[in-house]
Tab-separated table of N, CA and C in Angstrom:
chain	number	residue	atom	x	y	z
A	1	UNK	N	22.968	5.727	-63.079
A	1	UNK	CA	22.698	6.349	-61.796
A	1	UNK	C	22.510	7.857	-62.002
A	2	UNK	N	21.469	8.415	-61.418
A	2	UNK	CA	21.169	9.835	-61.533
A	2	UNK	C	21.987	10.621	-60.519
A	3	UNK	N	22.656	11.699	-60.955
A	3	UNK	CA	23.420	12.501	-59.992
A	3	UNK	C	22.489	13.156	-58.968
A	4	UNK	N	22.965	13.233	-57.735
A	4	UNK	CA	22.171	13.839	-56.654
A	4	UNK	C	22.229	15.357	-56.764
A	5	UNK	N	21.069	15.988	-56.638
A	5	UNK	CA	21.022	17.456	-56.645
A	5	UNK	C	21.516	17.984	-55.306
A	6	UNK	N	21.891	19.226	-55.288
A	6	UNK	CA	22.409	19.870	-54.081
A	6	UNK	C	21.368	19.928	-52.965
A	7	UNK	N	21.869	19.880	-51.731
A	7	UNK	CA	21.029	20.077	-50.539
A	7	UNK	C	21.143	21.541	-50.157
A	8	UNK	N	19.998	22.201	-50.078
A	8	UNK	CA	19.970	23.647	-49.866
A	8	UNK	C	19.273	23.976	-48.555
A	9	UNK	N	19.855	24.890	-47.800
A	9	UNK	CA	19.248	25.416	-46.578
A	9	UNK	C	18.811	26.848	-46.859
A	10	UNK	N	17.496	27.093	-46.751
A	10	UNK	CA	16.935	28.436	-46.945
A	10	UNK	C	16.654	29.062	-45.591
A	11	UNK	N	17.014	30.341	-45.426
A	11	UNK	CA	16.759	31.046	-44.170
A	11	UNK	C	16.109	32.381	-44.480
A	12	UNK	N	14.905	32.576	-43.937
A	12	UNK	CA	14.202	33.844	-44.127
A	12	UNK	C	13.106	33.944	-43.078
A	13	UNK	N	12.879	35.150	-42.570
A	13	UNK	CA	11.830	35.348	-41.570
A	13	UNK	C	10.458	35.543	-42.212
A	14	UNK	N	10.411	35.643	-43.530
A	14	UNK	CA	9.154	35.801	-44.256
A	14	UNK	C	8.688	34.419	-44.749
A	15	UNK	N	7.610	33.915	-44.169
A	15	UNK	CA	7.113	32.572	-44.500
A	15	UNK	C	6.757	32.436	-45.975
A	16	UNK	N	6.230	33.498	-46.581
A	16	UNK	CA	5.863	33.444	-48.000
A	16	UNK	C	7.098	33.257	-48.882
A	17	UNK	N	8.166	33.952	-48.545
A	17	UNK	CA	9.419	33.815	-49.301
A	17	UNK	C	9.939	32.385	-49.165
A	18	UNK	N	9.951	31.856	-47.934
A	18	UNK	CA	10.427	30.490	-47.713
A	18	UNK	C	9.615	29.481	-48.521
A	19	UNK	N	8.301	29.599	-48.446
A	19	UNK	CA	7.426	28.659	-49.144
A	19	UNK	C	7.634	28.733	-50.653
A	20	UNK	N	7.690	29.938	-51.186
A	20	UNK	CA	7.856	30.120	-52.633
A	20	UNK	C	9.185	29.560	-53.130
A	21	UNK	N	10.273	29.914	-52.458
A	21	UNK	CA	11.589	29.425	-52.875
A	21	UNK	C	11.702	27.914	-52.709
A	22	UNK	N	11.165	27.400	-51.614
A	22	UNK	CA	11.232	25.956	-51.368
A	22	UNK	C	10.493	25.197	-52.472
A	23	UNK	N	9.322	25.661	-52.845
A	23	UNK	CA	8.555	25.004	-53.914
A	23	UNK	C	9.291	25.077	-55.247
A	24	UNK	N	9.837	26.233	-55.558
A	24	UNK	CA	10.552	26.420	-56.816
A	24	UNK	C	11.772	25.493	-56.904
A	25	UNK	N	12.564	25.464	-55.842
A	25	UNK	CA	13.780	24.649	-55.842
A	25	UNK	C	13.467	23.152	-55.780
A	26	UNK	N	12.471	22.774	-54.996
A	26	UNK	CA	12.077	21.366	-54.901
A	26	UNK	C	11.566	20.868	-56.258
A	27	UNK	N	10.864	21.722	-56.980
A	27	UNK	CA	10.353	21.368	-58.312
A	27	UNK	C	11.503	21.038	-59.264
A	28	UNK	N	12.649	21.666	-59.039
A	28	UNK	CA	13.842	21.404	-59.852
A	28	UNK	C	14.632	20.205	-59.338
A	29	UNK	N	14.142	19.580	-58.259
A	29	UNK	CA	14.774	18.364	-57.753
A	29	UNK	C	15.755	18.556	-56.611
A	30	UNK	N	15.879	19.768	-56.100
A	30	UNK	CA	16.797	20.008	-54.990
A	30	UNK	C	16.181	19.555	-53.665
A	31	UNK	N	17.016	19.114	-52.763
A	31	UNK	CA	16.578	18.755	-51.411
A	31	UNK	C	16.646	20.034	-50.586
A	32	UNK	N	15.491	20.571	-50.222
A	32	UNK	CA	15.435	21.883	-49.580
A	32	UNK	C	14.952	21.768	-48.141
A	33	UNK	N	15.687	22.419	-47.242
A	33	UNK	CA	15.302	22.548	-45.843
A	33	UNK	C	15.159	24.032	-45.574
A	34	UNK	N	14.143	24.410	-44.813
A	34	UNK	CA	13.947	25.834	-44.545
A	34	UNK	C	13.971	26.120	-43.053
A	35	UNK	N	14.342	27.361	-42.738
A	35	UNK	CA	14.391	27.819	-41.346
A	35	UNK	C	13.925	29.272	-41.308
A	36	UNK	N	13.156	29.620	-40.275
A	36	UNK	CA	12.620	30.967	-40.146
A	36	UNK	C	13.500	31.926	-39.372
A	37	UNK	N	14.539	31.398	-38.721
A	37	UNK	CA	15.466	32.239	-37.956
A	37	UNK	C	16.888	31.698	-38.121
A	38	UNK	N	17.888	32.558	-37.935
A	38	UNK	CA	19.270	32.076	-37.985
A	38	UNK	C	19.555	30.995	-36.939
A	39	UNK	N	18.970	31.112	-35.727
A	39	UNK	CA	19.242	30.078	-34.715
A	39	UNK	C	18.656	28.737	-35.116
A	40	UNK	N	17.470	28.753	-35.717
A	40	UNK	CA	16.867	27.506	-36.207
A	40	UNK	C	17.736	26.917	-37.321
A	41	UNK	N	18.256	27.774	-38.174
A	41	UNK	CA	19.122	27.323	-39.262
A	41	UNK	C	20.400	26.693	-38.727
A	42	UNK	N	21.002	27.301	-37.714
A	42	UNK	CA	22.215	26.734	-37.121
A	42	UNK	C	21.944	25.358	-36.528
A	43	UNK	N	20.807	25.206	-35.888
A	43	UNK	CA	20.423	23.915	-35.326
A	43	UNK	C	20.304	22.867	-36.430
A	44	UNK	N	19.674	23.226	-37.531
A	44	UNK	CA	19.516	22.298	-38.653
A	44	UNK	C	20.862	22.003	-39.317
A	45	UNK	N	21.741	22.997	-39.356
A	45	UNK	CA	23.065	22.807	-39.953
A	45	UNK	C	23.934	21.887	-39.099
A	46	UNK	N	23.661	21.818	-37.821
A	46	UNK	CA	24.404	20.900	-36.949
A	46	UNK	C	23.939	19.461	-37.142
A	47	UNK	N	22.701	19.298	-37.589
A	47	UNK	CA	22.124	17.966	-37.783
A	47	UNK	C	22.398	17.390	-39.172
A	48	UNK	N	22.555	18.245	-40.161
A	48	UNK	CA	22.730	17.801	-41.552
A	48	UNK	C	23.774	18.661	-42.247
A	49	UNK	N	24.274	18.144	-43.356
A	49	UNK	CA	25.201	18.922	-44.179
A	49	UNK	C	24.450	19.497	-45.363
A	50	UNK	N	24.839	20.705	-45.770
A	50	UNK	CA	24.205	21.376	-46.898
A	50	UNK	C	25.269	21.808	-47.891
A	51	UNK	N	24.898	21.783	-49.156
A	51	UNK	CA	25.807	22.209	-50.216
A	51	UNK	C	25.734	23.714	-50.441
A	52	UNK	N	24.581	24.300	-50.083
A	52	UNK	CA	24.357	25.721	-50.328
A	52	UNK	C	23.443	26.287	-49.256
A	53	UNK	N	23.758	27.487	-48.794
A	53	UNK	CA	22.901	28.209	-47.849
A	53	UNK	C	22.457	29.492	-48.533
A	54	UNK	N	21.137	29.711	-48.563
A	54	UNK	CA	20.575	30.950	-49.097
A	54	UNK	C	19.891	31.644	-47.932
A	55	UNK	N	20.373	32.840	-47.592
A	55	UNK	CA	19.889	33.508	-46.386
A	55	UNK	C	19.490	34.958	-46.637
A	56	UNK	N	18.378	35.332	-46.023
A	56	UNK	CA	18.002	36.736	-45.923
A	56	UNK	C	19.057	37.383	-45.024
A	57	UNK	N	19.471	38.580	-45.329
A	57	UNK	CA	20.496	39.233	-44.510
A	57	UNK	C	19.871	40.059	-43.391
A	58	UNK	N	18.747	40.690	-43.655
A	58	UNK	CA	18.097	41.531	-42.649
A	58	UNK	C	16.922	40.790	-42.017
A	59	UNK	N	17.137	40.344	-40.786
A	59	UNK	CA	16.081	39.676	-40.031
A	59	UNK	C	16.044	40.271	-38.631
A	60	UNK	N	14.879	40.302	-38.022
A	60	UNK	CA	14.773	40.871	-36.677
A	60	UNK	C	15.639	40.110	-35.671
A	61	UNK	N	16.448	40.842	-34.938
A	61	UNK	CA	17.223	40.237	-33.859
A	61	UNK	C	18.565	39.660	-34.252
A	62	UNK	N	18.679	39.087	-35.460
A	62	UNK	CA	19.930	38.460	-35.864
A	62	UNK	C	20.209	38.747	-37.327
A	63	UNK	N	21.464	38.689	-37.688
A	63	UNK	CA	21.861	38.888	-39.072
A	63	UNK	C	21.954	37.546	-39.781
A	64	UNK	N	21.626	37.532	-41.040
A	64	UNK	CA	21.760	36.324	-41.837
A	64	UNK	C	23.139	36.180	-42.446
A	65	UNK	N	24.062	37.070	-42.094
A	65	UNK	CA	25.397	37.026	-42.691
A	65	UNK	C	26.475	36.553	-41.714
A	66	UNK	N	26.095	35.783	-40.724
A	66	UNK	CA	27.070	35.278	-39.749
A	66	UNK	C	27.833	34.079	-40.290
A	67	UNK	N	28.833	33.653	-39.591
A	67	UNK	CA	29.652	32.519	-39.996
A	67	UNK	C	28.856	31.215	-39.865
A	68	UNK	N	29.040	30.297	-40.824
A	68	UNK	CA	28.304	29.038	-40.815
A	68	UNK	C	29.179	27.856	-40.478
A	69	UNK	N	30.229	28.065	-39.702
A	69	UNK	CA	31.085	26.948	-39.295
A	69	UNK	C	30.335	26.100	-38.271
A	70	UNK	N	30.541	24.797	-38.372
A	70	UNK	CA	29.901	23.886	-37.406
A	70	UNK	C	30.633	23.900	-36.095
């Protein structure tokens, strides 16, 4: 049985950054979900569990360094 790779949630307001990181991580076998805003990310985090969150810290309107408790 092959071990499951980590599920990663990417958060960034720059679409190019999201696309690039998602492709890079998916190529390595990670299950990657992306979000363009912290509120979108919170919504996705309520629907699924993630092993790792990678977030831009400076985004318009909201910070990427908030608490990620469900």
